[in-house]
Short mmCIF file of C-alpha atoms in Angstrom, two decimals:
data_model
loop_
_atom_site.label_atom_id
_atom_site.label_comp_id
_atom_site.label_asym_id
_atom_site.label_seq_id
_atom_site.Cartn_x
_atom_site.Cartn_y
_atom_site.Cartn_z
CA MET A 204 142.71 24.55 -136.86
CA ILE A 205 141.19 27.48 -134.68
CA THR A 206 137.63 27.65 -135.80
CA HIS A 207 135.61 31.01 -134.81
CA ALA A 208 133.55 29.18 -132.23
CA ASP A 209 136.52 28.18 -129.99
CA SER A 210 138.99 31.46 -130.99
CA TRP A 211 139.72 33.68 -127.88
CA TRP A 212 139.38 37.11 -130.07
CA ARG A 213 136.78 38.66 -131.46
CA ARG A 214 136.15 42.09 -133.90
CA PHE A 215 136.08 44.92 -131.14
CA GLU A 216 135.81 48.02 -133.51
CA SER A 217 135.97 48.77 -137.11
CA ILE A 218 136.95 51.47 -138.72
CA GLY A 219 136.44 52.53 -142.54
CA GLU A 220 138.75 49.73 -143.97
CA ILE A 221 140.55 49.19 -140.55
CA ALA A 222 139.71 45.65 -138.31
CA VAL A 223 140.56 46.40 -134.74
CA PHE A 224 140.21 43.09 -132.74
CA HIS A 225 140.01 42.29 -129.03
CA VAL A 226 142.29 39.04 -127.58
CA ASP A 227 141.14 37.51 -124.63
CA LEU A 228 144.50 36.71 -122.51
CA ILE A 229 143.25 35.13 -119.13
CA PRO A 230 144.95 32.00 -118.15
CA HIS A 231 143.48 28.59 -120.29
CA GLN A 232 145.99 26.02 -120.89
CA GLY A 233 144.09 24.61 -123.61
CA ARG A 234 144.13 27.80 -125.84
CA GLU A 235 147.84 28.47 -124.65
CA ALA A 236 148.84 24.97 -126.00
CA GLU A 237 147.00 25.38 -129.28
CA SER A 238 148.51 28.65 -129.65
CA LEU A 239 152.12 27.17 -129.30
CA ALA A 240 151.47 24.84 -131.85
CA TRP A 241 150.73 27.53 -134.55
CA LEU A 242 154.41 29.47 -133.71
CA ASP A 243 157.26 29.10 -136.10
CA GLY A 244 161.00 28.39 -134.63
CA GLU A 245 162.02 31.24 -134.08
CA GLU A 246 158.72 32.74 -132.45
CA ARG A 247 159.42 29.62 -130.05
CA LEU A 248 162.07 30.22 -129.03
CA ARG A 249 161.53 33.73 -127.99
CA TRP A 250 158.73 32.24 -125.91
CA GLU A 251 160.91 30.33 -124.16
CA ARG A 252 163.33 33.17 -123.44
CA PHE A 253 160.11 35.06 -121.53
CA GLN A 254 161.03 34.17 -117.44
CA SER A 255 157.30 34.21 -116.50
CA PRO A 256 154.48 32.16 -117.40
CA THR A 257 152.44 35.75 -117.58
CA ALA A 258 154.72 36.74 -120.11
CA GLN A 259 154.67 33.63 -122.09
CA ARG A 260 150.98 33.43 -121.93
CA ARG A 261 150.19 37.56 -123.23
CA TYR A 262 152.94 36.37 -126.23
CA VAL A 263 151.52 33.22 -127.14
CA LEU A 264 147.77 33.90 -127.05
CA CYS A 265 148.62 37.17 -128.96
CA ARG A 266 151.03 35.55 -131.39
CA ALA A 267 148.77 32.87 -132.68
CA ALA A 268 145.60 35.20 -132.81
CA LEU A 269 147.61 37.55 -134.64
CA ARG A 270 148.72 35.00 -137.01
CA ALA A 271 145.18 33.33 -137.56
CA ILE A 272 143.96 37.33 -138.49
CA LEU A 273 146.61 37.91 -141.02
CA GLY A 274 146.19 34.27 -142.30
CA ARG A 275 142.65 34.95 -143.13
CA GLN A 276 143.55 39.22 -144.24
CA LEU A 277 145.75 37.62 -146.62
CA GLY A 278 144.27 34.31 -147.73
CA CYS A 279 147.46 32.61 -146.88
CA LEU A 280 148.73 29.36 -144.76
CA ASN A 281 150.11 29.77 -141.73
CA GLU A 282 153.44 27.69 -142.66
CA SER A 283 153.74 30.62 -145.31
CA LEU A 284 153.54 33.49 -143.07
CA GLY A 285 156.71 35.02 -141.67
CA PHE A 286 157.68 38.26 -139.76
CA GLU A 287 160.83 41.09 -140.27
CA VAL A 288 161.44 44.40 -138.33
CA ALA A 289 162.06 47.20 -139.79
CA LYS A 290 164.82 49.43 -138.94
CA HIS A 291 163.31 50.95 -136.08
CA GLY A 292 162.12 48.00 -134.69
CA LYS A 293 158.68 47.97 -136.11
CA PRO A 294 157.28 44.58 -137.44
CA PHE A 295 155.87 43.70 -140.91
CA ALA A 296 154.48 40.59 -142.65
CA LEU A 297 156.04 38.35 -144.94
CA VAL A 298 154.07 36.06 -147.38
CA ASN A 299 156.73 33.06 -148.92
CA GLY A 300 159.02 35.44 -148.23
CA LEU A 301 158.01 38.86 -149.75
CA PRO A 302 156.42 41.87 -148.02
CA ALA A 303 152.39 41.33 -147.73
CA SER A 304 150.65 44.35 -148.67
CA ILE A 305 148.96 44.94 -144.81
CA SER A 306 149.68 46.92 -142.16
CA PHE A 307 149.21 45.68 -138.24
CA ASN A 308 149.83 46.54 -134.96
CA VAL A 309 149.48 44.43 -131.44
CA SER A 310 149.32 45.79 -127.98
CA HIS A 311 148.79 43.94 -124.61
CA SER A 312 147.99 44.96 -121.37
CA GLY A 313 146.76 42.68 -118.17
CA ASN A 314 144.02 40.35 -119.87
CA HIS A 315 143.56 42.33 -122.70
CA GLY A 316 145.06 43.18 -126.35
CA LEU A 317 144.18 44.46 -128.93
CA ILE A 318 145.74 43.85 -132.55
CA ALA A 319 144.74 46.57 -135.39
CA VAL A 320 145.03 45.40 -139.34
CA ALA A 321 144.82 47.50 -142.19
CA PRO A 322 145.46 47.04 -146.12
CA ARG A 323 147.72 50.29 -145.90
CA GLY A 324 148.97 53.44 -144.46
CA ARG A 325 150.65 52.95 -141.30
CA LEU A 326 148.80 52.47 -137.73
CA GLY A 327 149.61 52.14 -134.00
CA VAL A 328 147.51 50.71 -131.19
CA ASP A 329 147.58 50.93 -127.58
CA VAL A 330 145.56 49.13 -124.50
CA GLU A 331 146.42 49.76 -121.08
CA GLU A 332 144.59 48.06 -117.73
CA ARG A 333 144.15 51.04 -115.54
CA ALA A 334 146.46 50.23 -112.91
CA SER A 335 148.05 52.20 -110.03
CA ARG A 336 151.13 53.54 -110.66
CA ARG A 337 153.72 54.15 -107.99
CA ASN A 338 156.18 56.39 -110.59
CA LEU A 339 153.12 58.55 -111.70
CA GLU A 340 154.45 61.78 -111.37
CA ASN A 341 157.57 60.83 -112.96
CA LEU A 342 155.73 59.12 -116.03
CA ILE A 343 153.70 62.48 -116.24
CA GLU A 344 157.03 65.02 -116.01
CA GLY A 345 158.70 63.01 -118.54
CA VAL A 346 156.16 62.11 -121.58
CA PHE A 347 153.86 65.32 -121.53
CA SER A 348 153.78 68.23 -122.76
CA PRO A 349 152.99 71.78 -120.28
CA HIS A 350 149.07 71.81 -121.61
CA GLU A 351 148.79 68.25 -121.25
CA LYS A 352 150.46 68.58 -117.45
CA ALA A 353 148.46 71.50 -116.44
CA GLU A 354 145.30 69.39 -117.13
CA LEU A 355 145.78 66.10 -115.43
CA GLU A 356 147.81 68.10 -112.33
CA SER A 357 144.05 69.82 -112.07
CA LEU A 358 142.56 66.29 -111.58
CA ASP A 359 142.88 63.52 -108.32
CA GLY A 360 141.99 60.28 -107.32
CA CYS A 361 140.52 57.86 -110.00
CA GLN A 362 139.66 60.65 -112.59
CA LYS A 363 143.50 61.50 -113.09
CA LEU A 364 144.39 58.21 -113.33
CA HIS A 365 141.55 57.68 -116.00
CA GLU A 366 142.89 60.73 -117.76
CA PHE A 367 146.55 59.63 -117.30
CA PHE A 368 146.09 56.32 -119.44
CA ARG A 369 143.61 58.28 -121.54
CA PHE A 370 146.28 60.65 -122.79
CA TRP A 371 149.16 57.81 -122.63
CA THR A 372 147.25 55.70 -124.90
CA ILE A 373 146.75 57.79 -127.34
CA LYS A 374 150.59 59.02 -127.23
CA GLU A 375 151.67 55.52 -127.70
CA ALA A 376 149.33 54.77 -130.58
CA LEU A 377 150.60 57.72 -132.24
CA VAL A 378 154.38 56.56 -131.77
CA LYS A 379 153.78 53.24 -132.70
CA ALA A 380 152.06 54.47 -135.87
CA HIS A 381 155.10 56.52 -136.34
CA GLY A 382 157.37 53.50 -136.51
CA LYS A 383 160.23 55.69 -135.15
CA GLY A 384 160.18 54.57 -131.32
CA LEU A 385 162.44 56.06 -129.15
CA SER A 386 163.85 58.16 -131.52
CA MET A 387 160.76 60.83 -130.97
CA LYS A 388 160.54 63.57 -128.58
CA VAL A 389 156.99 62.30 -127.07
CA ALA A 390 156.38 65.20 -124.72
CA GLU A 391 156.09 67.12 -127.78
CA LEU A 392 153.97 65.42 -129.78
CA GLU A 393 150.92 67.17 -127.66
CA ILE A 394 147.22 65.36 -128.03
CA PRO A 395 144.86 67.95 -129.55
CA GLU A 396 143.22 70.20 -127.70
CA ASP A 397 139.61 68.82 -128.30
CA MET A 398 140.84 65.29 -127.35
CA ARG A 399 141.77 66.35 -123.95
CA HIS A 400 138.46 67.77 -123.46
CA GLY A 401 136.96 65.08 -124.08
CA ALA A 402 136.52 64.67 -127.65
CA SER A 403 136.95 60.69 -128.70
CA LYS A 404 138.35 61.57 -132.15
CA SER A 405 140.61 63.94 -134.08
CA ILE A 406 142.70 64.42 -137.64
CA CYS A 407 145.66 66.35 -136.60
CA GLN A 408 149.31 66.90 -137.56
CA PHE A 409 152.29 67.65 -135.71
CA ALA A 410 155.78 69.72 -136.19
CA GLN A 411 157.56 66.64 -135.75
CA ILE A 412 156.05 64.85 -138.88
CA PRO A 413 154.78 67.67 -140.53
CA GLU A 414 154.27 65.88 -144.05
CA THR A 415 151.27 63.31 -142.47
CA SER A 416 147.74 64.06 -141.04
CA TRP A 417 146.97 60.89 -138.37
CA CYS A 418 143.21 60.46 -137.23
CA LEU A 419 143.72 59.61 -133.47
CA GLU A 420 140.48 57.72 -131.75
CA ASP A 421 139.73 56.59 -128.16
CA MET A 422 138.44 53.37 -127.70
CA GLY A 423 138.74 53.09 -124.29
CA THR A 424 136.26 51.05 -122.55
CA SER A 425 135.05 50.60 -118.57
CA GLU A 426 137.61 47.86 -118.54
CA PHE A 427 140.83 48.74 -120.24
CA ALA A 428 141.82 52.85 -121.67
CA ALA A 429 142.96 52.36 -125.44
CA ALA A 430 143.46 54.75 -128.75
CA ILE A 431 144.52 54.04 -132.52
CA ALA A 432 146.53 56.34 -134.71
CA TYR A 433 146.44 56.01 -138.53
CA GLU A 434 147.24 57.75 -141.75
CA VAL A 435 144.88 59.99 -143.14
CA SER A 436 145.32 59.45 -146.71
CA PRO A 437 145.68 62.92 -148.71
#
């Protein structure tokens, strides 16, 4: 049983009914061994298939933290908790084989993971360590709108990299929240102008998904870029 004092995750931010947790993914043999004991048979097989110890570590630490957080939120034993995947690949939780009334999303990069949990509504979270990218210009060309590209191209050096990851995590969080993945034309989901100019939060709609209003929030720190997107109740 993982106690609060021993846990490698902590509450990072609260947004209304949404709780966001930070997961510490630094190498730690004891935590990794304890995490592995929380996984079910299918999850262990997936863990074994990862080719690198780094990928195994990130997966097992995030998965065990997710199980502990969801178990507490749902009031269920770890043995009762399962997962299935929706049509476009987004996972959802099961309790004793039945869909649970909870929303969650997970992201990790480098030594940082984020887990967002809400009692209802779609949500997505993304975290990225600000590491240099060799193909930065190709990424900018492929996923950003003309306005976004113009604003990024007006910057250089560390400032450009910082804003690239800020824009990237906001978009990725929105795509994950919507739940249809690669079927969406990411470049057409333009980040609201106020957020492109520094606002940390914005409520907006998009032509591709006009039926829903979304709240986007920048949660970046000095260590990593991060963002969350979630449905706004009508």
